[in-house]
Amino acid sequence: SDRTLCYVCMVYLRTSPSSSPAPGLQDFWSLYFKSLPDVYTDPLWWSHEDLRLLTGSAMDSSLATRSSNLQRSYNTLFPILTDEYPDMFPAAKFTWSNFVWAHSSWWSRVFDGAVMGTGPDGAATHEGEEVMLPLVDMANHRCDEEACAKVDGGGADGGVDPSSSSSGPCVVLRAKRDILKGEEILQC
């Protein structure tokens, strides 16, 4: 799936040295992925003892399915890629642990593509797609949020506002109400 390919790219970029003296897109994503937590608190990271507490619950069944599907995705690619292309996909980097890291990083940071805006007909242009938005993803989340992430071109028609210092559309967090000084801002 596209998501599985994203996991592979995330592992590749996180485990590759930044190589360019003039930082480019690859270096941007590499540095971003290297800045993310090394471990997560979602159930894929729980100890066997903690997982036993879920026995018989709906979450136990759901987690077993999720883990099994993730393992199947990993096994479809590895060790095939590490055997065929060991220089690009070294086994020491493309481990199950790093694949789980990519999965957890993705799901803790991904946004629905609807934040990318609407087309001329008013319909969301990327609804149902998944996007990563570095920095915006670090705002705390809650479903009754005070702010939402949207792409803003700055101009009245969504285009670039010439008075803006931005050279193109950017992602912004827009407050849905007045925010008091020092108050935590939550977004969904």
Coordinates of N, CA and C in Angstrom, one line a residue:
S1 N 0.8 -1.2 0.0 CA 0.0 0.0 0.0 C 0.9 1.2 0.0
D2 N 0.3 2.4 -0.3 CA 1.0 3.7 -0.3 C 1.5 3.9 1.1
R3 N 0.7 3.6 2.1 CA 1.2 3.9 3.5 C 2.4 3.0 3.8
T4 N 2.4 1.8 3.4 CA 3.6 0.9 3.7 C 4.8 1.5 3.0
L5 N 4.7 2.0 1.8 CA 5.8 2.6 1.1 C 6.3 3.9 1.9
C6 N 5.3 4.6 2.5 CA 5.7 5.8 3.3 C 6.5 5.3 4.5
Y7 N 6.1 4.2 5.1 CA 6.9 3.7 6.3 C 8.3 3.3 5.8
V8 N 8.5 2.7 4.7 CA 9.8 2.4 4.2 C 10.7 3.7 3.9
C9 N 10.0 4.7 3.3 CA 10.7 6.0 3.1 C 11.1 6.6 4.4
M10 N 10.2 6.5 5.4 CA 10.5 7.1 6.7 C 11.7 6.5 7.4
V11 N 11.7 5.1 7.3 CA 12.9 4.4 7.9 C 14.2 4.8 7.2
Y12 N 14.1 4.8 5.9 CA 15.3 5.1 5.0 C 15.8 6.5 5.4
L13 N 14.9 7.5 5.4 CA 15.3 8.9 5.7 C 15.8 9.1 7.2
R14 N 15.2 8.4 8.1 CA 15.6 8.5 9.5 C 16.9 7.9 9.7
T15 N 17.3 6.8 9.0 CA 18.5 6.1 9.3 C 19.6 6.4 8.4
S16 N 19.4 7.3 7.4 CA 20.4 7.8 6.5 C 21.1 9.1 7.0
P17 N 22.4 9.2 6.8 CA 23.0 10.4 7.1 C 22.6 11.6 6.2
S18 N 22.5 12.8 6.8 CA 22.2 13.9 6.0 C 23.5 14.2 5.2
S19 N 23.3 14.2 3.9 CA 24.5 14.2 3.0 C 24.8 15.5 2.2
S20 N 23.9 16.3 2.1 CA 24.0 17.4 1.2 C 24.5 18.7 1.9
P21 N 25.5 19.4 1.4 CA 26.0 20.6 2.0 C 24.9 21.7 1.8
A22 N 24.1 21.6 0.7 CA 23.0 22.5 0.5 C 21.7 21.7 0.8
P23 N 21.1 21.9 2.0 CA 19.9 21.1 2.3 C 18.8 21.2 1.3
G24 N 18.3 20.0 1.0 CA 17.2 20.0 0.1 C 16.0 19.2 0.7
L25 N 15.1 18.8 -0.1 CA 13.9 18.2 0.4 C 14.2 16.9 1.2
Q26 N 15.1 16.1 0.7 CA 15.5 14.8 1.4 C 16.0 15.1 2.7
D27 N 16.9 16.2 2.9 CA 17.5 16.5 4.1 C 16.4 17.1 5.1
F28 N 15.4 17.8 4.6 CA 14.3 18.3 5.4 C 13.6 17.2 6.1
W29 N 13.2 16.2 5.3 CA 12.4 15.1 5.8 C 13.3 14.2 6.7
S30 N 14.5 14.0 6.3 CA 15.5 13.2 7.1 C 15.6 13.9 8.5
L31 N 15.8 15.2 8.6 CA 15.9 15.8 9.9 C 14.6 15.8 10.7
Y32 N 13.5 15.9 10.0 CA 12.2 15.9 10.6 C 12.0 14.5 11.3
F33 N 12.2 13.4 10.5 CA 12.0 12.1 11.1 C 13.0 11.8 12.2
K34 N 14.2 12.3 12.1 CA 15.2 12.1 13.2 C 14.8 12.9 14.4
S35 N 14.0 13.9 14.3 CA 13.5 14.7 15.5 C 12.4 14.0 16.2
L36 N 11.7 13.0 15.6 CA 10.6 12.4 16.3 C 11.0 11.5 17.4
P37 N 10.1 11.2 18.3 CA 10.4 10.3 19.4 C 11.0 8.9 18.9
D38 N 11.8 8.3 19.7 CA 12.4 7.0 19.4 C 11.4 5.9 19.7
V39 N 10.6 6.1 20.7 CA 9.6 5.1 21.1 C 8.2 5.8 21.3
Y40 N 7.2 5.1 21.3 CA 5.8 5.6 21.5 C 5.1 4.8 22.6
T41 N 3.9 5.3 22.9 CA 3.1 4.7 24.0 C 1.9 3.9 23.5
D42 N 1.8 3.8 22.2 CA 0.6 3.1 21.7 C 0.8 1.6 22.0
P43 N -0.2 0.8 22.0 CA -0.1 -0.6 22.4 C 0.9 -1.5 21.6
L44 N 1.3 -1.1 20.4 CA 2.3 -1.8 19.7 C 3.6 -1.8 20.5
W45 N 3.8 -0.9 21.4 CA 5.0 -0.8 22.2 C 4.9 -1.3 23.6
W46 N 3.7 -1.8 24.0 CA 3.5 -2.3 25.3 C 4.2 -3.6 25.6
S47 N 4.5 -3.9 26.8 CA 5.2 -5.1 27.2 C 4.1 -6.3 27.1
H48 N 4.6 -7.5 27.1 CA 3.7 -8.7 27.1 C 2.8 -8.7 28.3
E49 N 3.4 -8.3 29.4 CA 2.6 -8.2 30.7 C 1.5 -7.2 30.6
D50 N 1.7 -6.0 30.0 CA 0.7 -5.0 29.9 C -0.4 -5.5 28.9
L51 N 0.1 -6.1 27.8 CA -0.9 -6.6 26.8 C -1.8 -7.7 27.3
R52 N -1.3 -8.5 28.3 CA -2.1 -9.6 28.9 C -3.3 -9.0 29.6
L53 N -3.2 -7.7 30.1 CA -4.4 -7.1 30.7 C -5.5 -6.8 29.8
L54 N -5.3 -6.9 28.5 CA -6.3 -6.7 27.5 C -7.1 -8.0 27.1
T55 N -6.6 -9.1 27.6 CA -7.2 -10.4 27.2 C -8.7 -10.4 27.3
G56 N -9.3 -10.8 26.3 CA -10.8 -10.9 26.3 C -11.5 -9.6 25.9
S57 N -10.8 -8.5 25.8 CA -11.4 -7.2 25.5 C -11.5 -7.0 24.0
A58 N -12.3 -6.0 23.6 CA -12.4 -5.7 22.1 C -11.1 -5.1 21.7
M59 N -10.4 -4.4 22.5 CA -9.1 -3.9 22.1 C -8.1 -5.0 21.9
D60 N -8.1 -6.1 22.6 CA -7.2 -7.2 22.4 C -7.4 -7.7 21.0
S61 N -8.6 -7.9 20.5 CA -8.8 -8.4 19.2 C -8.4 -7.4 18.1
S62 N -8.8 -6.1 18.4 CA -8.4 -5.1 17.4 C -6.9 -4.9 17.3
L63 N -6.2 -5.0 18.4 CA -4.7 -4.9 18.4 C -4.1 -6.1 17.7
A64 N -4.6 -7.2 17.9 CA -4.1 -8.4 17.3 C -4.2 -8.3 15.8
T65 N -5.3 -7.8 15.3 CA -5.5 -7.7 13.9 C -4.6 -6.6 13.3
R66 N -4.5 -5.5 14.0 CA -3.6 -4.4 13.6 C -2.1 -4.9 13.5
S67 N -1.7 -5.6 14.6 CA -0.3 -6.0 14.6 C -0.1 -7.1 13.5
S68 N -1.0 -8.0 13.3 CA -0.9 -9.0 12.3 C -0.8 -8.4 10.9
N69 N -1.6 -7.4 10.6 CA -1.6 -6.7 9.3 C -0.3 -6.0 9.1
L70 N 0.2 -5.3 10.2 CA 1.5 -4.6 10.1 C 2.6 -5.6 9.8
Q71 N 2.6 -6.7 10.5 CA 3.6 -7.8 10.4 C 3.6 -8.3 8.9
R72 N 2.4 -8.5 8.4 CA 2.3 -9.0 7.0 C 2.8 -8.0 6.0
S73 N 2.6 -6.7 6.2 CA 3.1 -5.7 5.3 C 4.7 -5.7 5.4
Y74 N 5.2 -5.8 6.6 CA 6.7 -5.9 6.7 C 7.2 -7.1 6.1
N75 N 6.6 -8.3 6.3 CA 7.1 -9.5 5.8 C 7.0 -9.6 4.3
T76 N 6.1 -8.9 3.7 CA 6.0 -8.8 2.2 C 7.2 -8.2 1.6
L77 N 7.8 -7.2 2.3 CA 8.9 -6.4 1.8 C 10.3 -7.0 2.2
F78 N 10.3 -7.4 3.5 CA 11.6 -7.8 4.1 C 11.6 -9.3 4.5
P79 N 12.6 -10.0 4.1 CA 13.9 -9.7 3.7 C 14.1 -9.5 2.2
I80 N 13.0 -9.6 1.4 CA 13.2 -9.5 -0.1 C 14.0 -8.3 -0.5
L81 N 13.6 -7.1 0.0 CA 14.4 -5.9 -0.4 C 15.8 -5.9 0.1
T82 N 16.0 -6.4 1.4 CA 17.3 -6.4 1.9 C 18.2 -7.4 1.2
D83 N 17.6 -8.5 0.7 CA 18.4 -9.5 -0.1 C 18.7 -9.0 -1.5
E84 N 17.8 -8.3 -2.1 CA 17.9 -7.9 -3.5 C 18.7 -6.6 -3.6
Y85 N 18.6 -5.7 -2.6 CA 19.2 -4.4 -2.7 C 19.8 -4.0 -1.3
P86 N 20.8 -4.8 -0.9 CA 21.4 -4.6 0.4 C 22.0 -3.3 0.7
D87 N 22.5 -2.6 -0.3 CA 23.1 -1.3 -0.1 C 22.0 -0.2 0.2
M88 N 20.8 -0.4 -0.4 CA 19.8 0.6 -0.2 C 18.9 0.2 1.0
F89 N 18.7 -1.1 1.2 CA 17.9 -1.5 2.3 C 18.6 -2.5 3.2
P90 N 19.6 -2.0 3.9 CA 20.4 -2.8 4.8 C 19.6 -3.4 6.0
A91 N 19.7 -4.7 6.2 CA 18.9 -5.4 7.2 C 19.1 -4.7 8.6
A92 N 20.2 -4.2 8.9 CA 20.4 -3.6 10.2 C 19.5 -2.3 10.4
K93 N 19.1 -1.7 9.3 CA 18.3 -0.5 9.4 C 16.8 -0.8 9.2
F94 N 16.5 -1.8 8.3 CA 15.1 -2.1 8.0 C 14.6 -3.2 8.9
T95 N 14.6 -2.9 10.2 CA 14.2 -3.9 11.2 C 12.7 -3.8 11.5
W96 N 12.1 -4.8 12.1 CA 10.7 -4.8 12.5 C 10.5 -3.6 13.5
S97 N 11.4 -3.4 14.4 CA 11.3 -2.3 15.3 C 11.3 -0.9 14.6
N98 N 12.1 -0.7 13.6 CA 12.0 0.5 12.9 C 10.8 0.7 12.1
F99 N 10.2 -0.5 11.6 CA 9.0 -0.4 10.8 C 7.8 -0.1 11.8
V100 N 7.8 -0.6 13.0 CA 6.8 -0.3 14.0 C 6.9 1.2 14.4
W101 N 8.2 1.7 14.5 CA 8.4 3.1 14.7 C 7.8 4.0 13.7
A102 N 8.0 3.6 12.4 CA 7.4 4.4 11.3 C 5.9 4.4 11.4
H103 N 5.3 3.2 11.6 CA 3.8 3.1 11.8 C 3.3 4.0 12.9
S104 N 3.9 3.9 14.0 CA 3.5 4.7 15.2 C 3.7 6.2 14.9
S105 N 4.8 6.6 14.3 CA 5.1 8.0 13.9 C 4.0 8.5 13.0
W106 N 3.7 7.7 12.0 CA 2.7 8.1 11.0 C 1.3 8.3 11.7
W107 N 0.9 7.3 12.4 CA -0.5 7.4 13.0 C -0.6 8.5 14.1
S108 N 0.5 8.8 14.7 CA 0.4 9.9 15.8 C 0.6 11.3 15.2
R109 N 0.8 11.4 13.9 CA 1.1 12.7 13.3 C 0.3 13.0 12.0
V110 N -0.3 12.0 11.4 CA -1.0 12.2 10.1 C -2.3 13.0 10.3
F111 N -2.5 13.8 9.2 CA -3.8 14.6 9.1 C -4.6 14.1 7.9
D112 N -5.9 14.3 8.0 CA -6.7 14.1 6.8 C -6.3 15.1 5.7
G113 N -6.2 14.7 4.5 CA -5.8 15.6 3.4 C -6.8 16.7 3.2
A114 N -8.0 16.7 3.8 CA -8.9 17.8 3.7 C -8.4 19.1 4.1
V115 N -7.3 19.1 5.0 CA -6.7 20.3 5.4 C -6.0 21.0 4.3
M116 N -5.8 20.3 3.1 CA -5.1 20.9 2.0 C -6.0 21.9 1.2
G117 N -7.2 22.0 1.6 CA -8.1 23.0 1.0 C -9.1 22.4 0.0
T118 N -9.8 23.3 -0.7 CA -10.9 22.9 -1.6 C -10.6 23.4 -3.0
G119 N -11.2 22.7 -3.9 CA -11.1 23.0 -5.3 C -12.1 24.1 -5.7
P120 N -12.2 24.5 -7.0 CA -13.1 25.5 -7.5 C -14.6 25.2 -7.2
D121 N -14.9 23.9 -7.1 CA -16.3 23.5 -6.8 C -16.6 23.5 -5.3
G122 N -15.6 23.8 -4.4 CA -15.8 23.9 -3.0 C -15.6 22.5 -2.3
A123 N -15.3 21.5 -3.1 CA -15.1 20.2 -2.5 C -13.6 20.0 -2.1
A124 N -13.4 19.3 -1.0 CA -12.1 19.1 -0.5 C -11.3 18.4 -1.5
T125 N -10.1 18.9 -1.8 CA -9.3 18.3 -2.9 C -8.5 17.1 -2.5
H126 N -8.3 16.9 -1.3 CA -7.5 15.7 -0.9 C -8.2 15.0 0.3
E127 N -9.5 15.1 0.4 CA -10.2 14.4 1.5 C -10.0 12.9 1.4
G128 N -9.7 12.3 2.5 CA -9.5 10.9 2.6 C -8.1 10.5 2.4
E129 N -7.3 11.4 1.9 CA -5.8 11.1 1.8 C -5.2 11.5 3.1
E130 N -4.0 11.0 3.3 CA -3.3 11.3 4.5 C -2.0 12.1 4.3
V131 N -1.8 13.1 5.1 CA -0.6 14.0 4.9 C 0.1 14.2 6.2
M132 N 1.4 14.4 6.2 CA 2.2 14.8 7.3 C 2.5 16.3 7.2
L133 N 2.3 17.0 8.3 CA 2.5 18.4 8.4 C 3.5 18.7 9.5
P134 N 4.8 18.7 9.2 CA 5.8 18.9 10.3 C 5.5 20.3 11.0
L135 N 5.8 20.3 12.3 CA 5.6 21.3 13.2 C 4.1 21.4 13.6
V136 N 3.2 21.5 12.6 CA 1.8 21.5 13.0 C 1.4 20.3 13.8
D137 N 2.0 19.1 13.4 CA 1.7 17.9 14.1 C 2.1 17.9 15.6
M138 N 2.9 18.8 16.0 CA 3.4 18.8 17.4 C 2.4 19.6 18.3
A139 N 1.4 20.2 17.8 CA 0.4 20.8 18.6 C -0.4 19.7 19.3
N140 N -0.8 19.9 20.5 CA -1.6 18.9 21.2 C -3.0 18.7 20.6
H141 N -3.6 17.5 20.6 CA -4.8 17.2 20.0 C -5.9 16.9 21.0
R142 N -7.1 17.3 20.5 CA -8.3 16.9 21.3 C -9.5 17.1 20.3
C143 N -10.5 16.3 20.4 CA -11.6 16.4 19.4 C -12.4 17.7 19.5
D144 N -12.5 18.3 20.7 CA -13.2 19.6 20.8 C -12.2 20.7 20.8
E145 N -11.5 20.7 19.7 CA -10.3 21.6 19.5 C -10.7 23.1 19.5
E146 N -9.7 23.9 19.8 CA -9.8 25.4 19.7 C -9.2 25.9 18.4
A147 N -8.5 25.1 17.6 CA -7.8 25.5 16.4 C -7.9 24.4 15.4
C148 N -7.7 24.7 14.1 CA -7.7 23.7 13.1 C -6.6 24.1 12.1
A149 N -6.0 23.0 11.5 CA -4.9 23.2 10.5 C -5.6 23.3 9.2
K150 N -5.1 24.3 8.4 CA -5.6 24.5 7.0 C -4.5 25.0 6.1
V151 N -4.6 24.8 4.9 CA -3.6 25.4 3.9 C -4.2 26.7 3.6
D152 N -3.3 27.7 3.6 CA -3.8 29.1 3.3 C -2.8 29.7 2.3
G153 N -3.4 30.1 1.2 CA -2.6 30.7 0.1 C -2.5 32.2 0.4
G154 N -3.3 32.8 1.3 CA -3.1 34.1 1.7 C -4.0 35.1 0.9
G155 N -4.2 34.8 -0.4 CA -5.0 35.8 -1.2 C -6.5 35.5 -1.0
A156 N -7.3 36.4 -1.5 CA -8.8 36.2 -1.4 C -9.3 35.0 -2.1
D157 N -8.6 34.6 -3.2 CA -9.1 33.4 -3.9 C -8.3 32.1 -3.5
G158 N -7.5 32.2 -2.4 CA -6.7 31.1 -2.0 C -5.3 31.2 -2.6
G159 N -5.1 32.2 -3.5 CA -3.8 32.4 -4.1 C -2.8 33.1 -3.1
V160 N -1.7 33.4 -3.6 CA -0.7 34.0 -2.7 C -0.9 35.5 -2.6
D161 N -0.9 36.0 -1.3 CA -1.1 37.4 -1.0 C 0.2 38.1 -1.3
P162 N 0.3 39.0 -2.3 CA 1.6 39.6 -2.6 C 2.2 40.4 -1.4
S163 N 1.4 40.8 -0.5 CA 2.0 41.5 0.7 C 2.5 40.6 1.7
S164 N 2.3 39.3 1.5 CA 2.8 38.3 2.5 C 4.3 38.0 2.2
S165 N 5.0 37.6 3.3 CA 6.4 37.2 3.1 C 6.5 35.8 2.6
S166 N 5.4 35.1 2.5 CA 5.4 33.7 2.1 C 5.5 33.6 0.6
S167 N 6.2 32.7 0.1 CA 6.4 32.5 -1.4 C 5.3 31.6 -2.0
G168 N 4.4 31.1 -1.2 CA 3.4 30.2 -1.7 C 2.5 29.8 -0.5
P169 N 1.5 28.9 -0.8 CA 0.6 28.4 0.2 C 1.4 27.9 1.4
C170 N 0.8 28.0 2.6 CA 1.4 27.4 3.8 C 0.3 26.9 4.6
V171 N 0.7 26.0 5.6 CA -0.2 25.5 6.5 C -0.2 26.4 7.8
V172 N -1.4 26.7 8.2 CA -1.6 27.6 9.4 C -2.5 26.9 10.3
L173 N -2.3 27.2 11.6 CA -3.3 26.9 12.6 C -4.2 28.1 12.9
R174 N -5.5 28.0 12.7 CA -6.4 29.1 12.8 C -7.2 28.8 14.1
A175 N -7.2 29.8 15.0 CA -8.0 29.8 16.2 C -9.5 29.8 15.9
K176 N -10.3 29.0 16.5 CA -11.8 29.0 16.3 C -12.4 29.9 17.4
R177 N -11.7 30.4 18.3 CA -12.2 31.3 19.4 C -11.0 32.1 19.9
D178 N -11.2 33.1 20.7 CA -10.1 33.9 21.3 C -9.3 33.0 22.2
I179 N -8.0 33.1 22.1 CA -7.1 32.3 23.0 C -6.5 33.2 24.0
L180 N -6.6 32.9 25.2 CA -6.0 33.7 26.3 C -4.5 33.5 26.3
K181 N -3.8 34.5 26.7 CA -2.3 34.4 26.9 C -2.0 33.3 27.8
G182 N -1.0 32.4 27.4 CA -0.6 31.3 28.2 C -1.5 30.1 28.2
E183 N -2.6 30.2 27.5 CA -3.6 29.0 27.4 C -3.1 28.0 26.4
E184 N -3.3 26.7 26.7 CA -2.9 25.7 25.7 C -3.8 25.7 24.5
I185 N -3.2 25.6 23.4 CA -4.0 25.5 22.1 C -4.1 24.1 21.7
L186 N -5.3 23.6 21.5 CA -5.5 22.2 21.1 C -6.1 22.2 19.7
Q187 N -5.7 21.2 18.9 CA -6.3 21.1 17.5 C -6.6 19.7 17.2
C188 N -7.5 19.4 16.3 CA -8.0 18.1 16.0 C -7.4 17.6 14.7

